[in-house]
Short mmCIF file of C-alpha atoms and ligand atoms in Angstrom, two decimals:
data_model
loop_
_atom_site.label_atom_id
_atom_site.label_comp_id
_atom_site.label_asym_id
_atom_site.label_seq_id
_atom_site.Cartn_x
_atom_site.Cartn_y
_atom_site.Cartn_z
CA UNK Z 1 -17.96 -124.25 -92.64
CA UNK Z 2 -15.34 -123.28 -90.09
CA UNK Z 3 -11.87 -124.77 -90.29
CA UNK Z 4 -11.02 -127.08 -87.42
CA UNK Z 5 -7.78 -126.75 -85.51
CA UNK Z 6 -5.84 -129.71 -84.14
CA UNK Z 7 -2.65 -130.13 -82.16
CA UNK Z 8 -0.57 -133.30 -82.40
CA UNK Z 9 2.22 -133.85 -79.89
CA UNK Z 10 5.38 -135.57 -81.11
CA UNK Z 11 4.41 -134.75 -84.69
CA UNK Z 12 7.89 -134.26 -86.12
CA UNK Z 13 8.18 -137.90 -87.19
CA UNK Z 14 6.65 -141.36 -87.14
CA UNK Z 15 2.95 -141.85 -86.45
CA UNK Z 16 2.47 -138.29 -85.14
CA UNK Z 17 3.73 -136.83 -88.42
CA UNK Z 18 1.23 -138.95 -90.35
CA UNK Z 19 -1.62 -137.97 -88.01
CA UNK Z 20 -0.76 -134.32 -88.74
CA UNK Z 21 -0.68 -135.06 -92.48
CA UNK Z 22 -3.98 -136.95 -92.31
CA UNK Z 23 -5.77 -134.16 -90.45
CA UNK Z 24 -4.16 -131.63 -92.80
CA UNK Z 25 -5.57 -133.56 -95.75
CA UNK Z 26 -9.05 -132.95 -94.31
CA UNK Z 27 -8.42 -129.23 -94.67
CA UNK Z 28 -7.76 -128.71 -90.94
CA UNK Z 29 -5.17 -126.34 -89.44
CA UNK Z 30 -2.72 -128.53 -87.62
CA UNK Z 31 -0.24 -127.62 -84.90
CA UNK Z 32 2.91 -129.70 -85.18
CA UNK Z 33 3.97 -130.16 -81.56
CA UNK Z 34 7.66 -131.04 -81.20
CA UNK Z 35 10.40 -130.38 -78.67
CA UNK Z 36 13.33 -129.95 -81.05
CA UNK Z 37 13.40 -126.75 -83.14
CA UNK Z 38 15.19 -128.18 -86.18
CA UNK Z 39 13.13 -131.39 -86.30
CA UNK Z 40 9.90 -129.41 -85.88
CA UNK Z 41 10.75 -126.88 -88.60
CA UNK Z 42 11.75 -129.60 -91.04
CA UNK Z 43 8.44 -131.44 -90.46
CA UNK Z 44 6.47 -128.19 -90.86
CA UNK Z 45 8.28 -127.45 -94.13
CA UNK Z 46 7.60 -130.95 -95.45
CA UNK Z 47 3.92 -130.82 -94.50
CA UNK Z 48 3.52 -127.37 -96.06
CA UNK Z 49 5.22 -128.57 -99.25
CA UNK Z 50 2.58 -131.32 -99.34
CA UNK Z 51 -0.10 -128.61 -99.23
CA UNK Z 52 -1.13 -128.82 -95.56
CA UNK Z 53 -2.03 -125.80 -93.39
CA UNK Z 54 0.33 -126.46 -90.47
CA UNK Z 55 2.16 -124.42 -87.85
CA UNK Z 56 4.94 -125.35 -85.49
CA UNK Z 57 4.32 -125.54 -81.74
CA UNK Z 58 7.42 -125.87 -79.54
CA UNK Z 59 6.37 -128.43 -76.97
CA UNK Z 60 8.16 -130.74 -74.55
CA UNK Z 61 5.44 -132.71 -72.78
CA UNK Z 62 7.63 -133.21 -69.69
CA UNK Z 63 8.16 -129.49 -69.13
CA UNK Z 64 5.50 -127.37 -67.36
CA UNK Z 65 6.77 -124.07 -68.77
CA UNK Z 66 7.03 -125.40 -72.33
CA UNK Z 67 3.48 -126.77 -72.22
CA UNK Z 68 2.10 -123.53 -70.71
CA UNK Z 69 3.82 -121.48 -73.44
CA UNK Z 70 2.42 -123.80 -76.10
CA UNK Z 71 -1.11 -123.34 -74.77
CA UNK Z 72 -0.62 -119.55 -74.81
CA UNK Z 73 0.29 -119.65 -78.50
CA UNK Z 74 -3.08 -121.04 -79.59
CA UNK Z 75 -6.36 -119.19 -79.55
CA UNK Z 76 -8.56 -122.09 -80.58
CA UNK Z 77 -8.42 -125.88 -80.51
CA UNK Z 78 -10.90 -128.57 -81.53
CA UNK Z 79 -8.77 -131.69 -81.32
CA UNK Z 80 -5.80 -132.68 -79.18
CA UNK Z 81 -3.85 -135.80 -80.10
CA UNK Z 82 -1.52 -136.85 -77.28
CA UNK Z 83 0.85 -138.88 -79.43
CA UNK Z 84 4.33 -138.17 -78.01
CA UNK Z 85 5.77 -141.21 -76.30
CA UNK Z 86 8.93 -143.14 -75.53
CA UNK Z 87 9.73 -146.76 -74.67
CA UNK Z 88 12.71 -146.01 -72.46
CA UNK Z 89 14.67 -148.65 -74.38
CA UNK Z 90 14.62 -152.40 -74.04
CA UNK Z 91 15.23 -154.62 -72.06
CA UNK Z 92 13.03 -153.70 -69.10
CA UNK Z 93 12.88 -156.78 -66.90
CA UNK Z 94 11.04 -155.99 -63.64
CA UNK Z 95 13.62 -157.86 -61.54
CA UNK Z 96 16.47 -155.66 -62.75
CA UNK Z 97 14.47 -152.47 -63.30
CA UNK Z 98 16.28 -149.17 -63.68
CA UNK Z 99 13.99 -146.92 -61.63
CA UNK Z 100 15.10 -143.83 -63.53
CA UNK Z 101 13.87 -145.43 -66.76
CA UNK Z 102 10.51 -146.28 -65.17
CA UNK Z 103 10.15 -142.69 -63.90
CA UNK Z 104 11.15 -141.14 -67.22
CA UNK Z 105 8.74 -143.28 -69.22
CA UNK Z 106 5.82 -142.57 -66.87
CA UNK Z 107 6.73 -138.86 -66.86
CA UNK Z 108 6.50 -138.72 -70.66
CA UNK Z 109 3.76 -141.24 -71.49
CA UNK Z 110 1.39 -140.53 -68.60
CA UNK Z 111 2.15 -137.34 -66.66
CA UNK Z 112 2.97 -135.61 -69.94
CA UNK Z 113 -0.48 -136.44 -71.30
CA UNK Z 114 -2.21 -135.10 -68.17
CA UNK Z 115 -0.06 -131.95 -68.25
CA UNK Z 116 -0.78 -131.25 -71.92
CA UNK Z 117 -4.48 -132.14 -71.70
CA UNK Z 118 -5.11 -129.85 -68.75
CA UNK Z 119 -3.21 -126.98 -70.35
CA UNK Z 120 -5.34 -127.19 -73.51
CA UNK Z 121 -8.70 -128.03 -71.90
CA UNK Z 122 -9.82 -124.37 -71.61
CA UNK Z 123 -9.46 -124.02 -75.41
CA UNK Z 124 -11.08 -127.41 -76.08
CA UNK Z 125 -14.05 -126.49 -73.89
CA UNK Z 126 -14.80 -123.59 -76.27
CA UNK Z 127 -14.99 -125.92 -79.31
CA UNK Z 128 -18.32 -127.18 -80.69
CA UNK Z 129 -17.06 -130.79 -80.94
CA UNK Z 130 -13.89 -131.25 -78.90
CA UNK Z 131 -11.99 -134.52 -79.20
CA UNK Z 132 -8.98 -135.84 -77.31
CA UNK Z 133 -7.09 -138.87 -78.56
CA UNK Z 134 -4.51 -140.54 -76.34
CA UNK Z 135 -2.03 -142.68 -78.24
CA UNK Z 136 -1.57 -145.80 -76.19
CA UNK Z 137 -0.68 -149.27 -77.41
CA UNK Z 138 -2.09 -152.77 -77.45
CA UNK Z 139 0.71 -153.62 -74.98
CA UNK Z 140 -1.20 -151.54 -72.43
CA UNK Z 141 -4.02 -154.09 -72.41
CA UNK Z 142 -3.92 -156.07 -69.16
CA UNK Z 143 -6.31 -158.57 -70.74
CA UNK Z 144 -3.83 -159.23 -73.54
CA UNK Z 145 -0.73 -159.13 -71.30
CA UNK Z 146 -2.22 -161.65 -68.85
CA UNK Z 147 -3.69 -164.03 -71.46
CA UNK Z 148 -2.34 -167.57 -70.91
CA UNK Z 149 -0.88 -167.64 -74.42
CA UNK Z 150 0.71 -164.14 -74.21
CA UNK Z 151 4.17 -164.21 -75.78
CA UNK Z 152 6.73 -161.75 -77.05
CA UNK Z 153 5.31 -162.36 -80.50
CA UNK Z 154 1.71 -161.51 -79.55
CA UNK Z 155 2.16 -158.76 -76.96
CA UNK Z 156 5.81 -157.64 -77.06
CA UNK Z 157 8.66 -158.20 -74.62
CA UNK Z 158 8.34 -158.16 -70.82
CA UNK Z 159 8.66 -154.43 -70.10
CA UNK Z 160 8.29 -152.94 -66.62
CA UNK Z 161 8.14 -149.33 -67.83
CA UNK Z 162 6.64 -149.06 -71.32
CA UNK Z 163 3.70 -151.50 -71.19
CA UNK Z 164 2.48 -150.43 -67.72
CA UNK Z 165 2.85 -146.77 -68.73
CA UNK Z 166 0.30 -147.41 -71.47
CA UNK Z 167 -1.97 -149.31 -69.02
CA UNK Z 168 -1.70 -146.27 -66.71
CA UNK Z 169 -2.55 -143.97 -69.63
CA UNK Z 170 -5.59 -146.11 -70.44
CA UNK Z 171 -6.77 -145.77 -66.84
CA UNK Z 172 -6.17 -142.03 -66.86
CA UNK Z 173 -8.24 -141.71 -70.05
CA UNK Z 174 -11.17 -143.53 -68.45
CA UNK Z 175 -11.03 -141.12 -65.47
CA UNK Z 176 -11.14 -138.11 -67.84
CA UNK Z 177 -14.07 -139.68 -69.70
CA UNK Z 178 -15.93 -140.10 -66.40
CA UNK Z 179 -15.31 -136.53 -65.28
CA UNK Z 180 -16.17 -135.11 -68.71
CA UNK Z 181 -19.17 -137.40 -69.32
CA UNK Z 182 -21.69 -134.55 -69.23
CA UNK Z 183 -19.70 -132.32 -71.58
CA UNK Z 184 -19.35 -132.49 -75.38
CA UNK Z 185 -15.69 -133.59 -75.04
CA UNK Z 186 -14.95 -137.09 -76.27
CA UNK Z 187 -11.72 -138.70 -75.10
CA UNK Z 188 -10.55 -142.08 -76.34
CA UNK Z 189 -7.48 -144.28 -76.48
CA UNK Z 190 -5.93 -145.30 -79.82
CA UNK Z 191 -3.67 -148.25 -80.57
CA UNK Z 192 -1.80 -147.93 -83.88
CA UNK Z 193 -0.64 -151.55 -84.21
CA UNK Z 194 3.01 -152.52 -84.64
CA UNK Z 195 4.36 -149.69 -86.77
CA UNK Z 196 7.82 -149.31 -88.31
CA UNK Z 197 9.25 -146.19 -86.62
CA UNK Z 198 12.31 -145.07 -84.66
CA UNK Z 199 10.53 -146.30 -81.51
CA UNK Z 200 11.19 -149.95 -82.43
CA UNK Z 201 14.14 -149.50 -84.80
CA UNK Z 202 11.71 -149.87 -87.69
CA UNK Z 203 10.86 -153.48 -86.83
CA UNK Z 204 7.10 -152.78 -87.01
CA UNK Z 205 5.04 -154.31 -89.78
CA UNK Z 206 2.64 -151.42 -90.45
CA UNK Z 207 3.42 -148.08 -92.09
CA UNK Z 208 3.18 -144.86 -90.04
CA UNK Z 209 0.29 -143.88 -92.29
CA UNK Z 210 -1.57 -147.07 -91.34
CA UNK Z 211 -0.70 -146.44 -87.68
CA UNK Z 212 -2.18 -142.94 -87.90
CA UNK Z 213 -5.53 -144.18 -89.19
CA UNK Z 214 -7.23 -145.02 -85.85
CA UNK Z 215 -6.14 -141.72 -84.26
CA UNK Z 216 -7.56 -139.77 -87.20
CA UNK Z 217 -10.82 -141.71 -86.91
CA UNK Z 218 -11.10 -140.92 -83.17
CA UNK Z 219 -10.13 -137.28 -83.81
CA UNK Z 220 -13.02 -136.93 -86.26
CA UNK Z 221 -15.73 -138.82 -84.33
CA UNK Z 222 -19.28 -137.62 -84.85
CA UNK Z 223 -21.15 -136.10 -81.90
CA UNK Z 224 -22.86 -139.43 -81.18
CA UNK Z 225 -19.53 -141.30 -81.19
CA UNK Z 226 -18.05 -143.16 -78.22
CA UNK Z 227 -16.03 -141.76 -75.33
CA UNK Z 228 -13.81 -143.52 -72.80
CA UNK Z 229 -13.03 -146.36 -75.22
CA UNK Z 230 -9.88 -148.22 -76.30
CA UNK Z 231 -9.66 -148.78 -80.06
CA UNK Z 232 -7.52 -150.23 -82.82
CA UNK Z 233 -8.44 -150.43 -86.51
CA UNK Z 234 -10.23 -153.76 -85.94
CA UNK Z 235 -12.47 -152.29 -83.20
CA UNK Z 236 -12.50 -152.19 -79.38
CA UNK Z 237 -9.55 -153.64 -77.44
CA UNK Z 238 -10.21 -155.42 -74.11
CA UNK Z 239 -8.74 -153.34 -71.28
P1 NAP O 1 8.65 -142.16 -82.78
O1 NAP O 1 8.84 -142.20 -84.26
O2 NAP O 1 9.81 -142.44 -81.89
O3 NAP O 1 7.99 -140.75 -82.41
C1 NAP O 1 7.81 -140.37 -81.09
C2 NAP O 1 7.53 -138.89 -81.07
O4 NAP O 1 7.35 -138.47 -79.71
C3 NAP O 1 8.69 -138.05 -81.62
O5 NAP O 1 8.19 -136.97 -82.33
C4 NAP O 1 9.39 -137.60 -80.36
O6 NAP O 1 10.14 -136.41 -80.51
C5 NAP O 1 8.17 -137.35 -79.48
N1 NAP O 1 8.52 -137.17 -78.08
C6 NAP O 1 9.14 -138.04 -77.24
N2 NAP O 1 9.30 -137.47 -76.03
C7 NAP O 1 8.78 -136.21 -76.11
C8 NAP O 1 8.65 -135.14 -75.22
N3 NAP O 1 9.12 -135.20 -73.97
N4 NAP O 1 8.03 -134.00 -75.63
C9 NAP O 1 7.56 -133.91 -76.90
N5 NAP O 1 7.68 -134.89 -77.81
C10 NAP O 1 8.27 -136.03 -77.42
O7 NAP O 1 7.56 -143.21 -82.33
P2 NAP O 1 6.10 -143.60 -82.91
O8 NAP O 1 6.14 -145.05 -83.15
O9 NAP O 1 5.69 -142.69 -83.99
O10 NAP O 1 5.24 -143.38 -81.58
C11 NAP O 1 4.16 -142.46 -81.48
C12 NAP O 1 3.23 -142.95 -80.39
O11 NAP O 1 2.66 -144.21 -80.78
C13 NAP O 1 3.90 -143.19 -79.04
O12 NAP O 1 3.06 -142.76 -78.00
C14 NAP O 1 4.06 -144.71 -79.00
O13 NAP O 1 4.13 -145.21 -77.68
C15 NAP O 1 2.81 -145.14 -79.72
N6 NAP O 1 2.87 -146.50 -80.26
C16 NAP O 1 3.76 -146.84 -81.25
C17 NAP O 1 3.79 -148.13 -81.72
C18 NAP O 1 4.73 -148.58 -82.81
O14 NAP O 1 4.70 -149.78 -83.16
N7 NAP O 1 5.56 -147.69 -83.37
C19 NAP O 1 2.91 -149.10 -81.21
C20 NAP O 1 2.02 -148.72 -80.22
C21 NAP O 1 1.99 -147.43 -79.76
P3 NAP O 1 11.75 -136.42 -80.79
O15 NAP O 1 11.93 -136.64 -82.26
O16 NAP O 1 12.17 -135.08 -80.31
O17 NAP O 1 12.33 -137.54 -79.96
#
């Protein structure tokens, strides 16, 4: 059996770290993608101490040169998990929107995913069972956002940058799935639930390990598994 290789972006902490640990626990080689040298090295050390076969990959998803260098470092890749993401901070009321925040969030959460995916596609195309997992959020669901009973409690605060960036990412994923339909590449969207991480000042109710679960499941889909879908632990999410 050949060892699979995965790359997780934003893997130095939070959900990304636990996705790396979970794939490592399967015996996979895992690239820990992170933009900050010290944070990346400390995560790599911790994962190695836990017995995982990991390697650090310097990677800022907003930077063309950084992403190109990262792709050059790898010679094989079976699974790409586009996990890196930012909220841009709250509050984000549309009527008082800071356009720089909107741009920055879209640059990271959407353009960053396209940039990274396209840089690693040549390697993924050489894999026997390539998988791409895009870490979105339930707040990207237009069906949930526009439900008559939608409230801050059920679908988060009104947010002109973060939530629509995840809706945009969902749409982008569907376009990839359409273009890649006749290949062996499966690309899906994962929603981790409300997870206690830096992203929300640890207000989430799930652990990062629980949040990682759906991404690991989509990263390890069998060859007859779905593509172009939007999933949380409980099953499909309405777009
Ligand atoms: P987190 O703890 O803040 O981790 C975010 C990760 O993304 C960090 O490693 C961060 O690196 C990295 N990152 C941010 N910008 C980057 C860039 N330009 N290049 C490379 N890496 C970058 O947050 P998290 O909760 O684990 O979030 C992981 C993913 O899950 C995100 O896409 C988020 O939107 C999604 N999500 C989270 C929740 C939740 O409840 N936590 C819910 C739904 C979806 P630095 O350490 O260098 O900043």
